[in-house]
Short mmCIF file of C-alpha atoms and ligand atoms in Angstrom, two decimals:
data_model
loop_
_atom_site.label_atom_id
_atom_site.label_comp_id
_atom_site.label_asym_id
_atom_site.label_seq_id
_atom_site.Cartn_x
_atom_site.Cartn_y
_atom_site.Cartn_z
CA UNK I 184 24.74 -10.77 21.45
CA UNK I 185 22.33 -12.84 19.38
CA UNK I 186 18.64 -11.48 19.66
CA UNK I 187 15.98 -14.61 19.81
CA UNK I 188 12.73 -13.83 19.38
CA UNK I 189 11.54 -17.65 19.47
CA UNK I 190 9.32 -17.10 22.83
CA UNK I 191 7.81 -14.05 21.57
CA UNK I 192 3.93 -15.70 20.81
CA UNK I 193 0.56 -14.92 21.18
CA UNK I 194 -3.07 -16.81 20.33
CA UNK I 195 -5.40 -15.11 18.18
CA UNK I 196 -8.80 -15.50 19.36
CA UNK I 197 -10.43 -12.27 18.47
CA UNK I 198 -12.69 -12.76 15.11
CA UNK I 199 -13.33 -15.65 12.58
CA UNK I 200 -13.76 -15.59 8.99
CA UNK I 201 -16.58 -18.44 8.15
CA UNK I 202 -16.86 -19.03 4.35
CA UNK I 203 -20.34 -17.01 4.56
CA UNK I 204 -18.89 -14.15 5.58
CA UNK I 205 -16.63 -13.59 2.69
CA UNK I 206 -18.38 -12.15 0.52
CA UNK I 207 -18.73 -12.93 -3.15
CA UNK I 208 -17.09 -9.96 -4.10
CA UNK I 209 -12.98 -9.12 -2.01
CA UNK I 210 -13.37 -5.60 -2.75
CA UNK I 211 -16.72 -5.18 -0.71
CA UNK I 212 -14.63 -7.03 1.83
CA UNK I 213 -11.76 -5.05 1.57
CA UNK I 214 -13.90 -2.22 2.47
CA UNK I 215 -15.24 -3.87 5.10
CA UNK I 216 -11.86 -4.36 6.74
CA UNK I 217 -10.38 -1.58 6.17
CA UNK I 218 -13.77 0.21 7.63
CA UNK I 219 -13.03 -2.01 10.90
CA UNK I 220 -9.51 -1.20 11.08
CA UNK I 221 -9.99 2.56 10.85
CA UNK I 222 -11.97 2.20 13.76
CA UNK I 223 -10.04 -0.14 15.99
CA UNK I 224 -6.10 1.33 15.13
CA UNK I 225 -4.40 3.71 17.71
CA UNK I 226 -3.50 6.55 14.69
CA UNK I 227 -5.55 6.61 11.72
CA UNK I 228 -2.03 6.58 9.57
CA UNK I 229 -1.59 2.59 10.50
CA UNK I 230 -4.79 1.72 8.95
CA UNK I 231 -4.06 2.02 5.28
CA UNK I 232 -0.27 1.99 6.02
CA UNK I 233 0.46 -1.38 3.92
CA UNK I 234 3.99 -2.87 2.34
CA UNK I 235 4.46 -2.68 -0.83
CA UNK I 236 6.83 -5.10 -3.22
CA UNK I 237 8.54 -4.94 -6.12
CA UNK I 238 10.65 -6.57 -8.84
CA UNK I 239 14.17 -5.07 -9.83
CA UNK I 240 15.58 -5.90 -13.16
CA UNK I 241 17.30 -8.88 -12.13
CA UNK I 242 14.49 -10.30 -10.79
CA UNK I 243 15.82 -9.27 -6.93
CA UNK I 244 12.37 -7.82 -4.58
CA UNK I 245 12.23 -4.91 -2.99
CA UNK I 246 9.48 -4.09 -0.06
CA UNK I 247 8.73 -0.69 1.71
CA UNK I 248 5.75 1.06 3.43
CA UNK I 249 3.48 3.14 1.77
CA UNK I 250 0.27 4.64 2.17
CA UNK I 251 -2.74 3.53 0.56
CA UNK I 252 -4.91 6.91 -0.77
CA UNK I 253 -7.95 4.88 -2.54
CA UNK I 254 -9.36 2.30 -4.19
CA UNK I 255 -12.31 2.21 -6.89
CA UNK I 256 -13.72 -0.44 -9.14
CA UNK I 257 -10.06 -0.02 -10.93
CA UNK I 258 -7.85 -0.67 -7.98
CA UNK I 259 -5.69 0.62 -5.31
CA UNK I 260 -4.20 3.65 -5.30
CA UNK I 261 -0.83 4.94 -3.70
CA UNK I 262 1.53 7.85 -4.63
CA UNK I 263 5.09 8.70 -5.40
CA UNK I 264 8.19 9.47 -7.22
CA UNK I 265 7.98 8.28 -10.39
CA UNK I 266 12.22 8.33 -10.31
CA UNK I 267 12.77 6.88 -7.13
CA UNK I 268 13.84 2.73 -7.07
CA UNK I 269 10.02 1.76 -6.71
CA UNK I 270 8.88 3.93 -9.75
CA UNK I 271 11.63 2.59 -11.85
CA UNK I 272 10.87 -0.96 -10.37
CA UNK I 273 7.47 -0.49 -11.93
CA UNK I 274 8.47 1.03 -14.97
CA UNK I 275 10.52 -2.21 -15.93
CA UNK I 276 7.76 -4.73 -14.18
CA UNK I 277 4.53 -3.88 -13.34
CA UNK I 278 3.81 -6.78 -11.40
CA UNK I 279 3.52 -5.98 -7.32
CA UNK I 280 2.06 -7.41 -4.50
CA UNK I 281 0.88 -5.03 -1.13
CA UNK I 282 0.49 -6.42 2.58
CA UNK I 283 -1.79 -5.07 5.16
CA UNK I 284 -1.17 -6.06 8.52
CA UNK I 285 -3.90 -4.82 11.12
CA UNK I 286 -2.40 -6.25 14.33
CA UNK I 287 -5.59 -4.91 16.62
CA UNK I 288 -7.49 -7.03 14.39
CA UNK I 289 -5.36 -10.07 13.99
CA UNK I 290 -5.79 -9.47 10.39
CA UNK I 291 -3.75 -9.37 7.04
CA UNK I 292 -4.85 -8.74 3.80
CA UNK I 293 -2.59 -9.93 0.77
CA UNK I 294 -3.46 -8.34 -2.54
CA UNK I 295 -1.34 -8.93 -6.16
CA UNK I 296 -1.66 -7.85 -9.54
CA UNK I 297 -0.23 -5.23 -12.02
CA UNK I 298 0.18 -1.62 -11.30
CA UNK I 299 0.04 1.46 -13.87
CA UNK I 300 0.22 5.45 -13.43
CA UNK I 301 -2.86 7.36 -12.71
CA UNK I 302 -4.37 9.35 -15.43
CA UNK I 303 -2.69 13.01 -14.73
CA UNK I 304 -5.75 14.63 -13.78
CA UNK I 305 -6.50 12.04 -10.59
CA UNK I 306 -2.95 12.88 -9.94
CA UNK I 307 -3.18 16.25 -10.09
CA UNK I 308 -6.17 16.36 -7.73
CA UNK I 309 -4.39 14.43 -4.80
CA UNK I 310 -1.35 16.38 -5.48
CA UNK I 311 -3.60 20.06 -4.55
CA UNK I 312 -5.12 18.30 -1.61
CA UNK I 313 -1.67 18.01 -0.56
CA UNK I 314 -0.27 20.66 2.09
CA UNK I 315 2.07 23.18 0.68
CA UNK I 316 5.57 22.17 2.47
CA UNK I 317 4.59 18.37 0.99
CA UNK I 318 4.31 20.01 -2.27
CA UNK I 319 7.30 21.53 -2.18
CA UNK I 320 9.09 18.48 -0.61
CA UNK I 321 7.98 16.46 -3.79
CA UNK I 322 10.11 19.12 -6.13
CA UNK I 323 12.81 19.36 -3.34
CA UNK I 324 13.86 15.42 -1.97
CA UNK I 325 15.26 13.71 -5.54
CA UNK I 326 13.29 10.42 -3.87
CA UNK I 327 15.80 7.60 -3.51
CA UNK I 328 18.94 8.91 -4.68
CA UNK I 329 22.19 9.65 -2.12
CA UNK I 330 22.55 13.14 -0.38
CA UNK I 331 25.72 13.77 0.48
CA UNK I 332 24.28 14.45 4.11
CA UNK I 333 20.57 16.23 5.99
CA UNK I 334 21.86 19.93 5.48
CA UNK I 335 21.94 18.58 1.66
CA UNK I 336 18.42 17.93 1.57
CA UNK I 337 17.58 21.35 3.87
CA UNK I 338 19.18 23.15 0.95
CA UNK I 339 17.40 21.26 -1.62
CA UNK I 340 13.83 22.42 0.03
CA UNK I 341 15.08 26.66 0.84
CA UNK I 342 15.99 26.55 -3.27
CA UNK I 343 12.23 25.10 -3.58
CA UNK I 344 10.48 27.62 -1.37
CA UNK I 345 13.01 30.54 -3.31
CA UNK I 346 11.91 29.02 -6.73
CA UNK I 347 7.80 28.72 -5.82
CA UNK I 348 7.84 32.03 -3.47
CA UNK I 349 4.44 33.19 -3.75
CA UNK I 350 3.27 31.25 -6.76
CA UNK I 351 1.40 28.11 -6.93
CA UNK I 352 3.17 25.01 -6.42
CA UNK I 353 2.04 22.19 -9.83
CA UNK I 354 2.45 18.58 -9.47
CA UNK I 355 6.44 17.92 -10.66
CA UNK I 356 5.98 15.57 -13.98
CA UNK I 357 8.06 13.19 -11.80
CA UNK I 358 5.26 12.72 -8.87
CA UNK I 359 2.37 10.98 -9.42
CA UNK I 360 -0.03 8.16 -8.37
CA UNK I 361 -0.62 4.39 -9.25
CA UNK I 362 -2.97 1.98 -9.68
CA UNK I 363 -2.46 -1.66 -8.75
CA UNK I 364 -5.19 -3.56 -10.37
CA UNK I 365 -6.01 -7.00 -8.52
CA UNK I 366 -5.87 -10.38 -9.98
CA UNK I 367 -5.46 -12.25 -6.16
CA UNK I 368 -6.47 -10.88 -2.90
CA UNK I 369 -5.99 -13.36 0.85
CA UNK I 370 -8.09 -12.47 3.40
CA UNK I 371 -6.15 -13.94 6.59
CA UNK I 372 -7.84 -13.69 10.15
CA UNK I 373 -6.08 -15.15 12.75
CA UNK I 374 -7.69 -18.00 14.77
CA UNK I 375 -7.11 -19.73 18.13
CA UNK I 376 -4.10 -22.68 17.68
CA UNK I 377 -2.91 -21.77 14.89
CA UNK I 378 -5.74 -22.76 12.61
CA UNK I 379 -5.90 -19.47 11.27
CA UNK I 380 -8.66 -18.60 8.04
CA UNK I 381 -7.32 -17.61 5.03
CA UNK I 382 -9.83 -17.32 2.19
CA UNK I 383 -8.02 -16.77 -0.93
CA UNK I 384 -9.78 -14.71 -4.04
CA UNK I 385 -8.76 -14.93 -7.75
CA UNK I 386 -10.04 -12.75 -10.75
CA UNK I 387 -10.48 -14.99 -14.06
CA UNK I 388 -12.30 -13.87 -16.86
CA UNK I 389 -13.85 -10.81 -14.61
CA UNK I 390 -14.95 -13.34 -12.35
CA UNK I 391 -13.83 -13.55 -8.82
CA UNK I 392 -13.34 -17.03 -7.47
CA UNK I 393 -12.49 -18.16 -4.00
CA UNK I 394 -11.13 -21.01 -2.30
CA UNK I 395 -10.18 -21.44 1.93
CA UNK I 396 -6.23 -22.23 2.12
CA UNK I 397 -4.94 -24.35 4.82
CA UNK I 398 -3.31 -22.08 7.63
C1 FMN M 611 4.20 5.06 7.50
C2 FMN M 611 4.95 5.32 6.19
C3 FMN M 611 4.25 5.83 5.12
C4 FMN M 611 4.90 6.07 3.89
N1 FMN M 611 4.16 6.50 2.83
C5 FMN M 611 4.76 6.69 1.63
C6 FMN M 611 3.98 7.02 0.48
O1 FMN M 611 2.75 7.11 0.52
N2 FMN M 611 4.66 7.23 -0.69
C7 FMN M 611 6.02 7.10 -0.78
O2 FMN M 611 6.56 7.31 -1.88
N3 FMN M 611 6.77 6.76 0.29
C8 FMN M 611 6.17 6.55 1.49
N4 FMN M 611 6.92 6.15 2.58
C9 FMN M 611 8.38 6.01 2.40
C10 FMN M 611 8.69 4.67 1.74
O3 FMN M 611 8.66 3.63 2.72
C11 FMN M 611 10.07 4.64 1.04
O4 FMN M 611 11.07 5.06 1.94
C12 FMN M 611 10.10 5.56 -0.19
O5 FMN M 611 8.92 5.45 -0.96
C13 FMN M 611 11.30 5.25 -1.07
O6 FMN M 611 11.24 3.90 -1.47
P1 FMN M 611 12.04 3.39 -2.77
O7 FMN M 611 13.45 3.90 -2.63
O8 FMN M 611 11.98 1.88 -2.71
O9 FMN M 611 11.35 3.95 -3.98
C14 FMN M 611 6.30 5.86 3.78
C15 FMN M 611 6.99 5.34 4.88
C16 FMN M 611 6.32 5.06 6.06
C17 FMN M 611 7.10 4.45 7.21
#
């Protein structure tokens, strides 16, 4: 039974983004947003739930969900398995690209640039704020690869809780956190008709410049 979506349509009428409101620097903005969305999502978790893409070795992309756990004057940070597909992905090519999408908003943010590890001590600090069965899950779940089937992966985590039984629980050298440092960042607010704003940011020489993009 073929599944058309084609009548499935809304208008976007909410918010505007005039060229004076976008500010002179997209972080500040990014802030800004994501400040908004926090407060205007149904579960906190959706608001700096964003896709992330990558580049295989043969050039193929590959795009999941993650969640996005900061961002300073270096970047945005997320975290991981370092041997799952995206951590290899990034290992071979560091370039990425993350979507937000804040539907109650009628907003997407577009961000790209190159990504590196943390430093092990910033990744060491997320991994303690961490609760202990997500601790042990990032020893237990090889992130990725096949299990043969769920009980699998139940065994996998009671060996973990044997092996850390009352002892502290370290961050595995194979968990960690990235950095994706912008070069681009699209601010995209969705307007009435389809004239939608999209102002479009680009880092050159430590300078951000912007230009509006036609909808
Ligand atoms: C809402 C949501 C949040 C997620 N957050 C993370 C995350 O922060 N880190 C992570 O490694 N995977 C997270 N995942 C799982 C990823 O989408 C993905 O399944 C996993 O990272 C393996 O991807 P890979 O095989 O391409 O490496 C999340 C999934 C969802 C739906």
């Amino acid at each position: 039974m073929p599944l058309s979506l084609a009548e499935m349509r809304r208008s976007y009428t909410l918010n505007g983004l005039q060229d004076e409101a976008a500010l002179d620097d997209p972080l500040t903005l990014f802030r800004q947003w994501m400040q908004q969305a926090r407060d205007t999502e149904c579960a906190p978790i959706e608001a700096n739930s964003m896709m992330l893409a990558t580049v295989d070795s043969e050039g193929s992309p590959h795009c999941r969900v993650l969640l996005l756990k900061g961002l300073s004057d270096e970047g945005f940070t997320f975290f991981g398995n370092y041997q799952s597909d995206k951590g290899r992905q990034l290992a071979g090519n560091p370039n990425a690209a993350m979507t937000f999408f804040w539907p109650g908003l009628e907003r997407q943010v577009r961000i790209e640039g190159q990504v590196s590890k943390l430093q092990a001590r910033l990744s060491d600090a997320y991994f303690e704020s961490r609760s202990e069965a997500s601790r042990l899950g990032a020893w237990a779940s090889p992130q990725s690869r096949p299990l043969a089937n769920r009980a699998a992966l139940e065994s996998l985590m009671a060996d973990t809780i044997t092996r850390f039984v009352d002892q502290p629980v370290p961050r595995p050298e194979h968990w960690g956190g990235y950095c994706l440092h912008p070069q681009r960042l699209e601010f995209w607010q969705g307007r009435a008709d389809r004239l939608h704003d999209r102002i479009d940011y680009r880092l050159q020489n430590g300078v951000w410049f912007r230009n509006r993009l036609a909808p």
